[in-house]
PDB file of C-alpha atoms in Angstrom:
ATOM      1  CA  UNK S   3     -84.730  55.114 100.263  1.00  0.00           C
ATOM      2  CA  UNK S   4     -88.013  56.059 100.035  1.00  0.00           C
ATOM      3  CA  UNK S   5     -90.009  57.604 102.913  1.00  0.00           C
ATOM      4  CA  UNK S   6     -94.090  57.746 101.930  1.00  0.00           C
ATOM      5  CA  UNK S   7     -94.745  60.626 104.178  1.00  0.00           C
ATOM      6  CA  UNK S   8     -96.889  63.584 104.985  1.00  0.00           C
ATOM      7  CA  UNK S   9     -95.197  66.677 106.772  1.00  0.00           C
ATOM      8  CA  UNK S  10     -97.857  67.183 109.206  1.00  0.00           C
ATOM      9  CA  UNK S  11     -97.770  63.526 110.266  1.00  0.00           C
ATOM     10  CA  UNK S  12     -96.325  63.118 113.973  1.00  0.00           C
ATOM     11  CA  UNK S  13     -95.383  59.334 113.124  1.00  0.00           C
ATOM     12  CA  UNK S  14     -93.513  60.471 109.935  1.00  0.00           C
ATOM     13  CA  UNK S  15     -91.626  63.263 111.587  1.00  0.00           C
ATOM     14  CA  UNK S  16     -90.065  60.812 114.277  1.00  0.00           C
ATOM     15  CA  UNK S  17     -88.933  58.988 111.481  1.00  0.00           C
ATOM     16  CA  UNK S  18     -87.711  61.775 109.667  1.00  0.00           C
ATOM     17  CA  UNK S  19     -85.501  63.243 112.435  1.00  0.00           C
ATOM     18  CA  UNK S  20     -83.954  59.802 112.987  1.00  0.00           C
ATOM     19  CA  UNK S  21     -82.894  59.259 109.306  1.00  0.00           C
ATOM     20  CA  UNK S  22     -81.509  62.758 109.308  1.00  0.00           C
ATOM     21  CA  UNK S  23     -79.566  62.135 112.685  1.00  0.00           C
ATOM     22  CA  UNK S  24     -78.483  59.094 111.279  1.00  0.00           C
ATOM     23  CA  UNK S  25     -77.329  60.867 108.134  1.00  0.00           C
ATOM     24  CA  UNK S  26     -79.032  58.912 105.983  1.00  0.00           C
ATOM     25  CA  UNK S  27     -80.118  59.960 102.998  1.00  0.00           C
ATOM     26  CA  UNK S  28     -84.096  59.590 101.728  1.00  0.00           C
ATOM     27  CA  UNK S  29     -86.443  61.084  99.220  1.00  0.00           C
ATOM     28  CA  UNK S  30     -90.089  61.726 100.086  1.00  0.00           C
ATOM     29  CA  UNK S  31     -93.199  61.165  98.741  1.00  0.00           C
ATOM     30  CA  UNK S  32     -96.923  62.161  99.538  1.00  0.00           C
ATOM     31  CA  UNK S  33     -99.242  59.301  98.411  1.00  0.00           C
ATOM     32  CA  UNK S  34    -102.430  60.437  96.736  1.00  0.00           C
ATOM     33  CA  UNK S  35    -105.730  59.042  97.993  1.00  0.00           C
ATOM     34  CA  UNK S  36    -104.235  58.546 101.374  1.00  0.00           C
ATOM     35  CA  UNK S  37    -107.275  59.057 103.104  1.00  0.00           C
ATOM     36  CA  UNK S  38    -109.724  57.573 100.698  1.00  0.00           C
ATOM     37  CA  UNK S  39    -108.142  54.523 100.071  1.00  0.00           C
ATOM     38  CA  UNK S  40    -108.241  54.765  96.048  1.00  0.00           C
ATOM     39  CA  UNK S  41    -104.571  54.552  95.706  1.00  0.00           C
ATOM     40  CA  UNK S  42    -103.980  50.662  94.527  1.00  0.00           C
ATOM     41  CA  UNK S  43    -100.431  51.662  94.189  1.00  0.00           C
ATOM     42  CA  UNK S  44     -99.863  52.835  97.948  1.00  0.00           C
ATOM     43  CA  UNK S  45    -101.986  49.886  99.430  1.00  0.00           C
ATOM     44  CA  UNK S  46     -99.069  47.874  98.137  1.00  0.00           C
ATOM     45  CA  UNK S  47     -96.497  49.705 100.301  1.00  0.00           C
ATOM     46  CA  UNK S  48     -99.046  49.917 103.172  1.00  0.00           C
ATOM     47  CA  UNK S  49    -102.218  48.393 103.308  1.00  0.00           C
ATOM     48  CA  UNK S  50    -103.525  50.396 106.037  1.00  0.00           C
ATOM     49  CA  UNK S  51    -103.262  53.612 103.684  1.00  0.00           C
ATOM     50  CA  UNK S  52    -101.575  55.577 105.902  1.00  0.00           C
ATOM     51  CA  UNK S  53     -98.220  57.517 106.391  1.00  0.00           C
ATOM     52  CA  UNK S  54     -95.352  56.661 106.950  1.00  0.00           C
ATOM     53  CA  UNK S  55     -94.152  53.764 104.845  1.00  0.00           C
ATOM     54  CA  UNK S  56     -90.319  53.293 104.525  1.00  0.00           C
ATOM     55  CA  UNK S  57     -89.156  51.652 101.104  1.00  0.00           C
ATOM     56  CA  UNK S  58     -86.108  50.122 102.037  1.00  0.00           C
ATOM     57  CA  UNK S  59     -85.197  48.232  98.420  1.00  0.00           C
ATOM     58  CA  UNK S  60     -87.308  47.007  95.856  1.00  0.00           C
ATOM     59  CA  UNK S  61     -88.522  43.749  97.593  1.00  0.00           C
ATOM     60  CA  UNK S  62     -88.839  45.692 101.000  1.00  0.00           C
ATOM     61  CA  UNK S  63     -91.049  48.146 102.528  1.00  0.00           C
ATOM     62  CA  UNK S  64     -91.980  48.654 106.096  1.00  0.00           C
ATOM     63  CA  UNK S  65     -94.752  50.646 107.842  1.00  0.00           C
ATOM     64  CA  UNK S  66     -95.874  51.618 111.157  1.00  0.00           C
ATOM     65  CA  UNK S  67     -93.346  54.105 112.337  1.00  0.00           C
ATOM     66  CA  UNK S  68     -91.920  52.354 115.564  1.00  0.00           C
ATOM     67  CA  UNK S  69     -91.090  49.232 113.345  1.00  0.00           C
ATOM     68  CA  UNK S  70     -89.605  51.644 110.983  1.00  0.00           C
ATOM     69  CA  UNK S  71     -87.343  53.118 113.919  1.00  0.00           C
ATOM     70  CA  UNK S  72     -86.343  49.972 115.010  1.00  0.00           C
ATOM     71  CA  UNK S  73     -85.271  48.943 111.870  1.00  0.00           C
ATOM     72  CA  UNK S  74     -82.911  52.054 111.291  1.00  0.00           C
ATOM     73  CA  UNK S  75     -81.442  51.704 114.615  1.00  0.00           C
ATOM     74  CA  UNK S  76     -80.451  47.996 114.132  1.00  0.00           C
ATOM     75  CA  UNK S  77     -79.288  48.520 110.534  1.00  0.00           C
ATOM     76  CA  UNK S  78     -77.450  51.787 110.601  1.00  0.00           C
ATOM     77  CA  UNK S  79     -76.554  51.844 114.678  1.00  0.00           C
ATOM     78  CA  UNK S  80     -74.416  54.417 114.683  1.00  0.00           C
ATOM     79  CA  UNK S  81     -75.126  57.019 116.235  1.00  0.00           C
ATOM     80  CA  UNK S  82     -77.051  54.882 118.562  1.00  0.00           C
ATOM     81  CA  UNK S  83     -80.260  56.255 119.035  1.00  0.00           C
ATOM     82  CA  UNK S  84     -81.120  53.780 122.365  1.00  0.00           C
ATOM     83  CA  UNK S  85     -79.504  54.072 125.580  1.00  0.00           C
ATOM     84  CA  UNK S  86     -77.469  50.862 126.347  1.00  0.00           C
ATOM     85  CA  UNK S  87     -78.989  50.054 129.656  1.00  0.00           C
ATOM     86  CA  UNK S  88     -81.988  47.282 128.944  1.00  0.00           C
ATOM     87  CA  UNK S  89     -84.105  49.703 131.834  1.00  0.00           C
ATOM     88  CA  UNK S  90     -83.578  52.791 129.806  1.00  0.00           C
ATOM     89  CA  UNK S  91     -84.403  51.310 126.677  1.00  0.00           C
ATOM     90  CA  UNK S  92     -87.713  49.822 128.162  1.00  0.00           C
ATOM     91  CA  UNK S  93     -88.086  53.730 129.384  1.00  0.00           C
ATOM     92  CA  UNK S  94     -87.578  54.931 126.146  1.00  0.00           C
ATOM     93  CA  UNK S  95     -90.192  52.480 124.558  1.00  0.00           C
ATOM     94  CA  UNK S  96     -92.880  53.465 127.059  1.00  0.00           C
ATOM     95  CA  UNK S  97     -92.174  57.316 126.629  1.00  0.00           C
ATOM     96  CA  UNK S  98     -92.457  56.460 122.929  1.00  0.00           C
ATOM     97  CA  UNK S  99     -95.805  54.552 123.358  1.00  0.00           C
ATOM     98  CA  UNK S 100     -97.476  57.321 125.764  1.00  0.00           C
ATOM     99  CA  UNK S 101     -96.900  59.888 123.126  1.00  0.00           C
ATOM    100  CA  UNK S 102     -98.376  57.755 119.811  1.00  0.00           C
ATOM    101  CA  UNK S 103    -101.149  56.790 121.723  1.00  0.00           C
ATOM    102  CA  UNK S 104    -102.100  59.372 124.505  1.00  0.00           C
ATOM    103  CA  UNK S 105    -100.729  62.343 123.484  1.00  0.00           C
ATOM    104  CA  UNK S 106    -101.288  61.560 119.773  1.00  0.00           C
ATOM    105  CA  UNK S 107    -104.976  61.558 120.259  1.00  0.00           C
ATOM    106  CA  UNK S 108    -105.286  64.779 122.057  1.00  0.00           C
ATOM    107  CA  UNK S 109    -103.704  66.517 119.177  1.00  0.00           C
ATOM    108  CA  UNK S 110    -105.620  64.732 116.471  1.00  0.00           C
ATOM    109  CA  UNK S 111    -108.719  66.125 118.404  1.00  0.00           C
ATOM    110  CA  UNK S 112    -107.699  69.498 118.710  1.00  0.00           C
ATOM    111  CA  UNK S 113    -106.881  69.040 114.832  1.00  0.00           C
ATOM    112  CA  UNK S 114    -110.394  67.979 114.121  1.00  0.00           C
ATOM    113  CA  UNK S 115    -111.519  71.139 115.454  1.00  0.00           C
ATOM    114  CA  UNK S 116    -109.059  73.624 114.020  1.00  0.00           C
ATOM    115  CA  UNK S 117    -108.299  72.101 110.430  1.00  0.00           C
ATOM    116  CA  UNK S 118    -111.936  70.565 110.007  1.00  0.00           C
ATOM    117  CA  UNK S 119    -114.218  72.954 111.863  1.00  0.00           C
ATOM    118  CA  UNK S 120    -115.733  69.999 113.781  1.00  0.00           C
ATOM    119  CA  UNK S 121    -117.362  70.291 117.178  1.00  0.00           C
ATOM    120  CA  UNK S 122    -118.592  74.104 116.597  1.00  0.00           C
ATOM    121  CA  UNK S 123    -121.179  73.707 119.554  1.00  0.00           C
ATOM    122  CA  UNK S 124    -118.581  71.765 121.680  1.00  0.00           C
ATOM    123  CA  UNK S 125    -115.394  73.711 120.927  1.00  0.00           C
ATOM    124  CA  UNK S 126    -114.726  75.394 124.624  1.00  0.00           C
ATOM    125  CA  UNK S 127    -115.817  72.104 126.485  1.00  0.00           C
ATOM    126  CA  UNK S 128    -113.032  69.784 124.304  1.00  0.00           C
ATOM    127  CA  UNK S 129    -110.355  72.161 124.320  1.00  0.00           C
ATOM    128  CA  UNK S 130    -111.184  72.342 127.984  1.00  0.00           C
ATOM    129  CA  UNK S 131    -110.082  68.350 128.410  1.00  0.00           C
ATOM    130  CA  UNK S 132    -107.789  68.716 125.802  1.00  0.00           C
ATOM    131  CA  UNK S 133    -105.318  71.256 127.982  1.00  0.00           C
ATOM    132  CA  UNK S 134    -106.277  69.329 131.027  1.00  0.00           C
ATOM    133  CA  UNK S 135    -104.640  66.004 129.884  1.00  0.00           C
ATOM    134  CA  UNK S 136    -101.768  67.674 127.641  1.00  0.00           C
ATOM    135  CA  UNK S 137    -101.102  69.801 130.780  1.00  0.00           C
ATOM    136  CA  UNK S 138    -100.764  66.722 132.636  1.00  0.00           C
ATOM    137  CA  UNK S 139     -98.970  64.654 129.682  1.00  0.00           C
ATOM    138  CA  UNK S 140     -96.559  67.446 129.908  1.00  0.00           C
ATOM    139  CA  UNK S 141     -95.930  67.421 133.626  1.00  0.00           C
ATOM    140  CA  UNK S 142     -95.275  63.483 133.052  1.00  0.00           C
ATOM    141  CA  UNK S 143     -92.790  63.961 130.453  1.00  0.00           C
ATOM    142  CA  UNK S 144     -91.193  66.705 132.390  1.00  0.00           C
ATOM    143  CA  UNK S 145     -90.395  63.716 134.956  1.00  0.00           C
ATOM    144  CA  UNK S 146     -88.654  61.850 132.342  1.00  0.00           C
ATOM    145  CA  UNK S 147     -85.796  64.321 131.691  1.00  0.00           C
ATOM    146  CA  UNK S 148     -82.838  62.937 132.954  1.00  0.00           C
ATOM    147  CA  UNK S 149     -79.550  65.000 134.483  1.00  0.00           C
ATOM    148  CA  UNK S 150     -78.235  65.417 131.049  1.00  0.00           C
ATOM    149  CA  UNK S 151     -81.441  67.513 130.116  1.00  0.00           C
ATOM    150  CA  UNK S 152     -82.271  64.891 127.656  1.00  0.00           C
ATOM    151  CA  UNK S 153     -85.064  62.115 127.924  1.00  0.00           C
ATOM    152  CA  UNK S 154     -83.035  59.130 126.255  1.00  0.00           C
ATOM    153  CA  UNK S 155     -80.126  59.509 129.033  1.00  0.00           C
ATOM    154  CA  UNK S 156     -76.861  60.581 128.550  1.00  0.00           C
ATOM    155  CA  UNK S 157     -77.311  61.569 125.167  1.00  0.00           C
ATOM    156  CA  UNK S 158     -80.221  62.940 122.657  1.00  0.00           C
ATOM    157  CA  UNK S 159     -81.850  59.778 121.459  1.00  0.00           C
ATOM    158  CA  UNK S 160     -84.786  57.578 121.010  1.00  0.00           C
ATOM    159  CA  UNK S 161     -87.560  59.019 123.461  1.00  0.00           C
ATOM    160  CA  UNK S 162     -86.310  62.698 122.400  1.00  0.00           C
ATOM    161  CA  UNK S 163     -87.175  61.850 119.257  1.00  0.00           C
ATOM    162  CA  UNK S 164     -90.690  60.484 119.809  1.00  0.00           C
ATOM    163  CA  UNK S 165     -91.801  62.952 122.391  1.00  0.00           C
ATOM    164  CA  UNK S 166     -90.782  66.238 119.964  1.00  0.00           C
ATOM    165  CA  UNK S 167     -93.305  65.843 117.281  1.00  0.00           C
ATOM    166  CA  UNK S 168     -96.197  65.716 120.011  1.00  0.00           C
ATOM    167  CA  UNK S 169     -95.074  68.741 122.294  1.00  0.00           C
ATOM    168  CA  UNK S 170     -94.501  70.624 119.151  1.00  0.00           C
ATOM    169  CA  UNK S 171     -97.737  70.224 118.064  1.00  0.00           C
ATOM    170  CA  UNK S 172     -99.004  71.245 121.456  1.00  0.00           C
ATOM    171  CA  UNK S 173     -97.851  74.505 120.723  1.00  0.00           C
ATOM    172  CA  UNK S 174     -99.286  74.994 117.429  1.00  0.00           C
ATOM    173  CA  UNK S 175    -102.817  74.400 119.043  1.00  0.00           C
ATOM    174  CA  UNK S 176    -102.399  76.853 121.786  1.00  0.00           C
ATOM    175  CA  UNK S 177    -100.869  74.254 124.825  1.00  0.00           C
ATOM    176  CA  UNK S 178     -97.301  74.745 124.310  1.00  0.00           C
ATOM    177  CA  UNK S 179     -95.330  74.013 127.677  1.00  0.00           C
ATOM    178  CA  UNK S 180     -95.298  76.612 130.382  1.00  0.00           C
ATOM    179  CA  UNK S 181     -92.494  79.381 129.371  1.00  0.00           C
ATOM    180  CA  UNK S 182     -89.228  78.637 131.573  1.00  0.00           C
ATOM    181  CA  UNK S 183     -90.599  75.117 132.521  1.00  0.00           C
ATOM    182  CA  UNK S 184     -87.862  72.529 132.274  1.00  0.00           C
ATOM    183  CA  UNK S 185     -90.098  70.954 128.748  1.00  0.00           C
ATOM    184  CA  UNK S 186     -90.116  74.493 127.367  1.00  0.00           C
ATOM    185  CA  UNK S 187     -86.305  74.643 128.070  1.00  0.00           C
ATOM    186  CA  UNK S 188     -85.803  71.103 126.993  1.00  0.00           C
ATOM    187  CA  UNK S 189     -87.926  71.677 123.175  1.00  0.00           C
ATOM    188  CA  UNK S 190     -85.837  74.574 122.772  1.00  0.00           C
ATOM    189  CA  UNK S 191     -82.822  72.476 123.095  1.00  0.00           C
ATOM    190  CA  UNK S 192     -84.282  69.568 120.833  1.00  0.00           C
ATOM    191  CA  UNK S 193     -85.235  72.546 118.252  1.00  0.00           C
ATOM    192  CA  UNK S 194     -81.788  73.632 118.056  1.00  0.00           C
ATOM    193  CA  UNK S 195     -80.907  69.906 116.467  1.00  0.00           C
ATOM    194  CA  UNK S 196     -80.563  70.358 112.561  1.00  0.00           C
ATOM    195  CA  UNK S 197     -82.608  67.015 112.244  1.00  0.00           C
ATOM    196  CA  UNK S 198     -85.190  68.254 114.127  1.00  0.00           C
ATOM    197  CA  UNK S 199     -85.249  72.132 112.835  1.00  0.00           C
ATOM    198  CA  UNK S 200     -85.398  70.862 109.087  1.00  0.00           C
ATOM    199  CA  UNK S 201     -88.298  68.404 110.180  1.00  0.00           C
ATOM    200  CA  UNK S 202     -90.139  71.072 112.105  1.00  0.00           C
ATOM    201  CA  UNK S 203     -90.023  73.506 109.259  1.00  0.00           C
ATOM    202  CA  UNK S 204     -91.342  71.024 106.968  1.00  0.00           C
ATOM    203  CA  UNK S 205     -94.514  70.451 109.351  1.00  0.00           C
ATOM    204  CA  UNK S 206     -94.879  74.249 110.020  1.00  0.00           C
ATOM    205  CA  UNK S 207     -95.347  75.235 106.275  1.00  0.00           C
ATOM    206  CA  UNK S 208     -97.850  72.680 106.443  1.00  0.00           C
ATOM    207  CA  UNK S 209    -100.449  74.273 109.047  1.00  0.00           C
ATOM    208  CA  UNK S 210    -102.491  76.500 106.981  1.00  0.00           C
ATOM    209  CA  UNK S 211    -102.662  74.155 103.955  1.00  0.00           C
ATOM    210  CA  UNK S 212    -104.313  71.381 106.594  1.00  0.00           C
ATOM    211  CA  UNK S 213    -107.340  73.590 106.757  1.00  0.00           C
ATOM    212  CA  UNK S 214    -107.766  72.505 103.072  1.00  0.00           C
ATOM    213  CA  UNK S 215    -108.509  69.121 103.738  1.00  0.00           C
ATOM    214  CA  UNK S 216    -111.894  69.892 105.095  1.00  0.00           C
ATOM    215  CA  UNK S 217    -112.585  70.562 101.291  1.00  0.00           C
ATOM    216  CA  UNK S 218    -110.944  67.191 100.781  1.00  0.00           C
ATOM    217  CA  UNK S 219    -113.334  65.553 103.027  1.00  0.00           C
ATOM    218  CA  UNK S 220    -116.695  67.356 101.757  1.00  0.00           C
ATOM    219  CA  UNK S 221    -115.508  65.597  98.344  1.00  0.00           C
ATOM    220  CA  UNK S 222    -115.245  62.353  99.418  1.00  0.00           C
ATOM    221  CA  UNK S 223    -111.424  62.308  98.492  1.00  0.00           C
ATOM    222  CA  UNK S 224    -110.420  62.312 102.044  1.00  0.00           C
ATOM    223  CA  UNK S 225    -111.078  59.839 104.973  1.00  0.00           C
ATOM    224  CA  UNK S 226    -110.325  60.548 108.921  1.00  0.00           C
ATOM    225  CA  UNK S 227    -108.429  57.717 110.386  1.00  0.00           C
ATOM    226  CA  UNK S 228    -110.458  56.487 113.290  1.00  0.00           C
ATOM    227  CA  UNK S 229    -107.606  54.547 115.143  1.00  0.00           C
ATOM    228  CA  UNK S 230    -109.049  53.345 118.510  1.00  0.00           C
ATOM    229  CA  UNK S 231    -107.216  55.635 120.708  1.00  0.00           C
ATOM    230  CA  UNK S 232    -108.668  58.585 118.995  1.00  0.00           C
ATOM    231  CA  UNK S 233    -112.121  57.243 119.292  1.00  0.00           C
ATOM    232  CA  UNK S 234    -111.865  56.517 123.056  1.00  0.00           C
ATOM    233  CA  UNK S 235    -110.261  60.160 123.863  1.00  0.00           C
ATOM    234  CA  UNK S 236    -112.933  61.793 121.507  1.00  0.00           C
ATOM    235  CA  UNK S 237    -115.914  59.815 123.113  1.00  0.00           C
ATOM    236  CA  UNK S 238    -114.446  60.354 126.721  1.00  0.00           C
ATOM    237  CA  UNK S 239    -114.131  63.963 125.932  1.00  0.00           C
ATOM    238  CA  UNK S 240    -117.611  64.544 125.288  1.00  0.00           C
ATOM    239  CA  UNK S 241    -117.221  64.522 121.840  1.00  0.00           C
ATOM    240  CA  UNK S 242    -119.388  61.398 120.552  1.00  0.00           C
ATOM    241  CA  UNK S 243    -121.464  63.710 118.520  1.00  0.00           C
ATOM    242  CA  UNK S 244    -118.113  64.612 116.531  1.00  0.00           C
ATOM    243  CA  UNK S 245    -117.247  61.114 115.824  1.00  0.00           C
ATOM    244  CA  UNK S 246    -120.921  60.339 114.396  1.00  0.00           C
ATOM    245  CA  UNK S 247    -120.727  62.947 112.293  1.00  0.00           C
ATOM    246  CA  UNK S 248    -117.393  62.328 110.987  1.00  0.00           C
ATOM    247  CA  UNK S 249    -118.417  58.720 110.510  1.00  0.00           C
ATOM    248  CA  UNK S 250    -121.654  59.575 108.404  1.00  0.00           C
ATOM    249  CA  UNK S 251    -119.554  62.148 106.371  1.00  0.00           C
ATOM    250  CA  UNK S 252    -117.252  59.476 105.566  1.00  0.00           C
ATOM    251  CA  UNK S 253    -119.876  57.058 104.696  1.00  0.00           C
ATOM    252  CA  UNK S 254    -118.527  54.587 107.458  1.00  0.00           C
ATOM    253  CA  UNK S 255    -121.269  52.587 109.093  1.00  0.00           C
ATOM    254  CA  UNK S 256    -121.037  51.387 113.072  1.00  0.00           C
ATOM    255  CA  UNK S 257    -124.202  49.167 114.123  1.00  0.00           C
ATOM    256  CA  UNK S 258    -124.189  50.496 117.421  1.00  0.00           C
ATOM    257  CA  UNK S 259    -121.754  53.043 118.455  1.00  0.00           C
ATOM    258  CA  UNK S 260    -124.277  54.278 121.017  1.00  0.00           C
ATOM    259  CA  UNK S 261    -123.055  51.793 123.564  1.00  0.00           C
ATOM    260  CA  UNK S 262    -119.793  54.230 124.113  1.00  0.00           C
ATOM    261  CA  UNK S 263    -122.135  56.469 125.881  1.00  0.00           C
ATOM    262  CA  UNK S 264    -123.347  54.221 128.157  1.00  0.00           C
TER     263      UNK S 264
END
């Protein structure tokens, strides 16, 4: 299988962890023009021009990380990453949804600040909101830890895979779980798994190169992906100017974005 991915993508990270937990072989490829939308070949695999996308065979490509995880689990059920109990499965899906939207939006906003040098006049205020909301999410995740020490039930599984990339990224942005807390202990335990250690190592080497993306933005070779949850968080947190500036630099026009400030 071929996985189109970027080492820093939390959506891609959870797919790589899952593939490695299953012992499945795959190759990785970083599509060019991923943000600028000028790679017609990759657009055949994912018209949204985002990562990840998994090429299963010559006739089948899947995109959207949740869809990919579900395919991997259905096609390769052993070892099982989903708990057997329907309610526990639903709880795992809930954790994934919260992480992929609420948590991801905060980390994305912090990436705008750190990697792209945005919000120069509002950094402290935005980081204060991010820190407060990250702590709330981490407290919620702590309550999801089961007596086994995992979030997914008796064993490491779906929810652990989906939460790990976001908690790890919080540490990069200066908002790691409190040292000695249950979530901190759980993250250490998750990091010890080879599938996670290898995946996090790939992200670590990309921290500094990510700052170079700002140069690609200025050259028009990369555009931000303004997902709805990212817009909602940035505007609500007081970063409307960051959004407007980014839209202008990316040559994106909204007819009346000011309605969000009402």
